[in-house]
Short mmCIF file of C-alpha atoms in Angstrom, two decimals:
data_model
loop_
_atom_site.label_atom_id
_atom_site.label_comp_id
_atom_site.label_asym_id
_atom_site.label_seq_id
_atom_site.Cartn_x
_atom_site.Cartn_y
_atom_site.Cartn_z
CA MET F 1 -36.13 76.83 129.93
CA CYS F 2 -38.30 74.99 132.34
CA GLY F 3 -40.12 77.36 134.75
CA ARG F 4 -43.25 75.28 135.55
CA PHE F 5 -43.88 71.63 135.55
CA ALA F 6 -46.34 69.00 136.74
CA LEU F 7 -46.07 65.75 138.69
CA THR F 8 -49.44 63.92 138.62
CA ALA F 9 -48.42 60.28 138.95
CA THR F 10 -49.18 58.51 142.18
CA PRO F 11 -46.30 57.98 144.79
CA ASP F 12 -46.09 54.36 143.98
CA GLN F 13 -45.78 55.00 140.22
CA THR F 14 -43.25 57.64 140.86
CA ALA F 15 -41.13 55.31 143.20
CA ALA F 16 -41.19 52.49 140.62
CA PHE F 17 -40.06 54.86 137.81
CA LEU F 18 -37.17 56.30 139.91
CA GLY F 19 -36.21 53.00 141.48
CA LEU F 20 -36.90 54.11 145.11
CA ALA F 21 -38.00 51.80 147.88
CA GLU F 22 -41.06 53.86 148.61
CA LEU F 23 -42.25 57.53 148.85
CA GLU F 24 -44.52 59.11 151.41
CA ASP F 25 -47.94 59.92 149.99
CA PHE F 26 -48.35 63.29 148.17
CA PRO F 27 -51.24 64.68 146.00
CA ALA F 28 -51.03 65.37 142.21
CA ARG F 29 -49.39 68.74 141.56
CA TYR F 30 -50.42 70.48 138.31
CA ASN F 31 -48.54 73.67 138.49
CA ILE F 32 -45.20 73.56 140.22
CA ALA F 33 -43.27 76.80 140.29
CA PRO F 34 -39.80 78.06 141.42
CA THR F 35 -39.28 78.34 145.21
CA GLN F 36 -41.81 75.60 145.80
CA PRO F 37 -40.62 72.15 147.09
CA VAL F 38 -39.96 69.67 144.41
CA LEU F 39 -39.10 65.89 144.70
CA MET F 40 -35.72 64.83 143.47
CA ALA F 41 -33.78 61.45 143.59
CA ILE F 42 -30.17 60.97 144.27
CA ALA F 43 -27.83 58.06 144.65
CA GLY F 44 -27.85 56.43 148.15
CA LEU F 45 -25.22 54.90 150.16
CA PRO F 46 -23.57 51.72 148.56
CA LYS F 47 -25.68 48.65 149.00
CA ALA F 48 -24.56 45.98 151.41
CA PRO F 49 -23.42 42.74 149.85
CA GLY F 50 -26.55 40.65 148.87
CA SER F 51 -28.93 43.55 149.55
CA ASN F 52 -31.91 43.93 147.18
CA LEU F 53 -32.84 47.35 148.42
CA PRO F 54 -32.55 50.27 146.06
CA ASP F 55 -29.55 52.42 146.25
CA ARG F 56 -31.29 55.73 145.52
CA GLN F 57 -32.98 58.03 147.98
CA PRO F 58 -35.62 60.80 147.58
CA MET F 59 -34.97 64.33 148.62
CA LEU F 60 -37.39 67.25 149.05
CA VAL F 61 -35.67 70.31 147.57
CA ARG F 62 -36.47 74.01 147.29
CA TRP F 63 -36.65 74.77 143.51
CA GLY F 64 -34.05 77.48 143.02
CA LEU F 65 -30.46 76.52 143.61
CA ILE F 66 -28.36 78.55 146.22
CA PRO F 67 -24.68 77.83 146.10
CA ALA F 68 -22.92 77.32 149.47
CA TRP F 69 -20.77 80.32 149.10
CA VAL F 70 -23.70 82.85 148.69
CA LYS F 71 -23.61 85.41 151.62
CA ASP F 72 -26.87 87.21 151.03
CA THR F 73 -29.70 85.33 149.30
CA ARG F 74 -31.67 88.57 148.83
CA GLU F 75 -29.12 89.74 146.35
CA PHE F 76 -28.64 86.46 144.60
CA PRO F 77 -30.80 85.56 141.57
CA LEU F 78 -33.28 82.68 141.54
CA LEU F 79 -31.31 79.77 139.74
CA PHE F 80 -34.19 77.38 138.90
CA ASN F 81 -32.61 76.43 135.60
CA ALA F 82 -28.94 75.72 134.71
CA ARG F 83 -27.61 75.91 131.29
CA SER F 84 -25.99 72.43 130.71
CA GLU F 85 -23.40 73.84 128.29
CA GLY F 86 -21.44 75.72 131.02
CA ALA F 87 -22.61 74.04 134.26
CA THR F 88 -19.29 72.26 134.81
CA GLU F 89 -17.39 75.62 134.67
CA LYS F 90 -19.94 78.02 136.19
CA ALA F 91 -19.16 78.63 139.94
CA SER F 92 -22.79 78.33 140.74
CA PHE F 93 -23.24 74.76 139.57
CA ARG F 94 -19.68 73.32 139.40
CA THR F 95 -19.82 71.67 142.73
CA ALA F 96 -23.30 70.16 142.30
CA MET F 97 -22.27 68.95 138.85
CA ARG F 98 -19.49 66.90 140.53
CA HIS F 99 -21.15 65.92 143.74
CA ARG F 100 -24.92 65.99 143.66
CA ARG F 101 -26.54 65.18 140.34
CA ALA F 102 -30.24 64.24 140.65
CA LEU F 103 -33.29 63.16 138.90
CA VAL F 104 -36.48 65.24 138.79
CA PRO F 105 -39.63 63.30 138.09
CA ALA F 106 -42.42 65.00 136.00
CA SER F 107 -45.42 64.23 134.10
CA GLY F 108 -44.56 67.12 131.77
CA PHE F 109 -43.60 70.83 131.72
CA TYR F 110 -45.22 74.13 130.41
CA GLU F 111 -43.77 76.55 128.10
CA TRP F 112 -44.92 79.88 126.70
CA ARG F 113 -44.74 81.26 123.24
CA GLN F 114 -43.97 84.90 123.56
CA SER F 115 -45.90 87.53 121.58
CA GLY F 116 -44.99 91.24 121.50
CA GLY F 117 -43.13 91.05 124.84
CA LYS F 118 -46.09 89.61 126.58
CA ARG F 119 -46.64 86.03 127.85
CA GLY F 120 -48.48 84.30 125.02
CA GLN F 121 -49.98 81.11 124.47
CA PRO F 122 -49.12 78.41 127.12
CA TYR F 123 -48.37 74.83 126.10
CA TRP F 124 -48.40 71.62 128.00
CA VAL F 125 -45.43 69.51 126.92
CA ARG F 126 -45.85 65.91 127.98
CA PRO F 127 -44.26 62.44 126.93
CA LYS F 128 -46.00 61.41 123.73
CA HIS F 129 -46.72 57.89 125.13
CA GLY F 130 -47.74 58.97 128.61
CA GLY F 131 -46.05 58.07 131.88
CA LEU F 132 -43.32 60.08 133.61
CA VAL F 133 -40.04 61.75 132.56
CA ALA F 134 -36.99 62.40 134.46
CA PHE F 135 -35.15 65.77 134.08
CA ALA F 136 -31.48 66.23 134.94
CA GLY F 137 -31.36 67.99 138.16
CA LEU F 138 -28.67 69.49 140.54
CA ILE F 139 -28.71 69.83 144.30
CA GLU F 140 -26.83 72.12 146.61
CA THR F 141 -27.17 72.30 150.44
CA TYR F 142 -27.21 75.92 151.63
CA ALA F 143 -26.34 76.84 155.22
CA GLU F 144 -28.29 79.77 156.31
CA PRO F 145 -26.77 82.46 158.61
CA GLY F 146 -28.71 81.13 161.58
CA GLY F 147 -27.16 77.70 161.09
CA SER F 148 -30.17 75.83 159.59
CA GLU F 149 -29.57 73.99 156.31
CA MET F 150 -31.80 73.96 153.21
CA ASP F 151 -31.50 71.72 150.22
CA THR F 152 -31.94 73.61 147.04
CA GLY F 153 -31.98 72.54 143.36
CA ALA F 154 -32.12 73.45 139.69
CA ILE F 155 -33.12 71.79 136.59
CA LEU F 156 -30.49 71.62 133.66
CA THR F 157 -31.64 72.76 130.25
CA VAL F 158 -30.31 72.40 126.65
CA ASN F 159 -31.04 73.68 123.17
CA ALA F 160 -34.64 72.83 122.23
CA ASN F 161 -35.17 70.18 119.64
CA ALA F 162 -37.36 70.74 116.54
CA ASP F 163 -40.61 69.64 118.53
CA ILE F 164 -40.07 72.43 121.01
CA ALA F 165 -38.12 75.21 119.18
CA HIS F 166 -41.04 76.99 117.61
CA ILE F 167 -42.25 77.71 121.18
CA HIS F 168 -38.92 78.27 123.05
CA ASP F 169 -35.21 77.83 122.28
CA ARG F 170 -34.43 75.81 125.51
CA MET F 171 -35.80 72.60 127.12
CA PRO F 172 -35.09 70.54 130.13
CA VAL F 173 -32.57 67.82 129.77
CA VAL F 174 -34.20 64.39 129.81
CA ILE F 175 -32.35 61.45 131.33
CA ASN F 176 -33.54 58.05 130.05
CA PRO F 177 -34.20 55.22 132.57
CA GLN F 178 -31.37 53.29 131.11
CA ASP F 179 -29.08 56.19 132.03
CA PHE F 180 -30.30 56.89 135.54
CA ALA F 181 -27.42 54.91 137.20
CA ARG F 182 -24.65 56.78 135.09
CA TRP F 183 -26.20 60.31 135.77
CA LEU F 184 -26.44 59.63 139.44
CA ASP F 185 -23.03 58.07 139.95
CA CYS F 186 -21.12 60.90 141.42
CA ARG F 187 -18.86 58.61 143.30
CA THR F 188 -16.95 57.23 140.25
CA LEU F 189 -18.09 59.32 137.37
CA GLU F 190 -17.09 62.95 136.91
CA PRO F 191 -19.05 65.50 134.87
CA ARG F 192 -17.16 64.80 131.74
CA ASP F 193 -18.11 61.21 132.06
CA VAL F 194 -21.80 62.02 131.68
CA ALA F 195 -21.50 64.93 129.37
CA ASP F 196 -22.95 62.88 126.56
CA LEU F 197 -26.33 62.71 128.42
CA LEU F 198 -26.71 66.42 128.32
CA ARG F 199 -28.57 66.50 124.91
CA PRO F 200 -32.04 67.36 123.55
CA ALA F 201 -34.82 64.66 123.84
CA GLN F 202 -35.29 62.55 120.82
CA LEU F 203 -37.63 63.87 118.28
CA ASP F 204 -41.29 62.80 118.89
CA PHE F 205 -40.53 62.06 122.57
CA PHE F 206 -42.79 64.95 123.65
CA GLN F 207 -46.22 65.91 122.56
CA VAL F 208 -46.92 69.67 122.59
CA VAL F 209 -50.54 70.58 123.53
CA PRO F 210 -52.07 74.12 123.91
CA ALA F 211 -53.02 74.63 127.49
CA SER F 212 -55.37 76.97 129.27
CA ASP F 213 -54.05 80.43 130.38
CA LEU F 214 -55.17 79.42 133.96
CA VAL F 215 -51.54 78.13 134.25
CA ASN F 216 -50.26 81.76 134.19
CA LYS F 217 -51.26 82.14 137.79
CA VAL F 218 -49.28 79.90 140.34
CA ALA F 219 -52.37 79.96 142.60
CA ASN F 220 -54.29 77.82 139.89
CA THR F 221 -53.27 74.25 140.82
CA GLY F 222 -56.02 72.07 139.43
CA PRO F 223 -56.20 69.80 136.41
CA GLU F 224 -58.11 72.22 134.52
CA ILE F 225 -54.99 74.26 133.70
CA GLN F 226 -54.04 71.46 131.26
CA GLU F 227 -57.31 71.81 129.27
CA ARG F 228 -56.66 72.53 125.54
CA GLY F 229 -56.31 76.25 124.88
CA VAL F 230 -56.86 78.47 121.91
CA VAL F 231 -53.80 78.91 119.64
CA GLY F 232 -53.23 82.37 118.19
CA PRO F 233 -50.91 83.28 115.33
CA GLU F 234 -47.28 82.57 115.69
CA PRO F 235 -45.28 85.81 116.26
CA GLU F 236 -42.39 86.68 113.91
CA LYS F 237 -40.08 87.08 116.83
CA ALA F 238 -40.36 85.69 120.28
CA ARG F 239 -38.78 87.00 123.49
CA ARG F 240 -38.37 85.04 126.60
CA GLN F 241 -39.90 85.86 129.91
CA LYS F 242 -39.53 84.13 133.07
CA PRO F 243 -42.57 82.45 134.48
CA GLY F 244 -43.57 83.85 138.06
CA ALA F 245 -42.35 82.40 141.20
CA ASP F 246 -44.15 81.71 144.28
CA ASN F 247 -43.16 81.08 147.93
CA GLY F 248 -43.96 77.63 149.39
CA GLN F 249 -43.23 75.53 152.48
CA MET F 250 -41.09 72.51 152.14
CA THR F 251 -43.91 70.01 151.86
CA LEU F 252 -45.66 68.26 149.03
CA LEU F 253 -48.97 68.33 150.76
#
């Protein structure tokens, strides 16, 4: 699962990583939660002959995908994650898998080890060698009853590798830079053509660091939430619990 993540790189670093022409300025974000706006990148229009401009474009998306066919969002669950194993068949994600695959830039994500039904020790999971990582994302544009449209999205997950499995049994799908173009190409590649990308990250790609329990509250948004926490005994049996969500406006500022 991926219910919280961070993006602390600069706009220039993020744009270079994703292959975007540029990004508007935004601050470091240390505790991004569902329903808040998140940055994603999708394939843009085909480049004109001889053009050197990037063919990808950024989008600001509400984290929590709403399929176009939903009638009442109040009765629909918050889909901030999508299980990659069934995304091509599941009605909620089938259209986005075919037409709007995306990249979600992140500096890392948070996960909790459960203990006795309560949220336990939080961990900060980051690339071992630093820098950014791109999660596999999906985007769906939802038309509200009043006529306005809202871009919404989810992060695809997969079975956790051995680096993460002792904390949680799921992890976000990581798309490597050499595979960005394939994953984003919804014009010529169908979901079955990119199914091989929906796999756990390589072992030793991530570093798992105990974090402060300040991350438990969405209102805590400073770098202190990533300070090393105290690790308690590992429970015999862990149970999953969704991190809390928070409402936010569609702005990164």
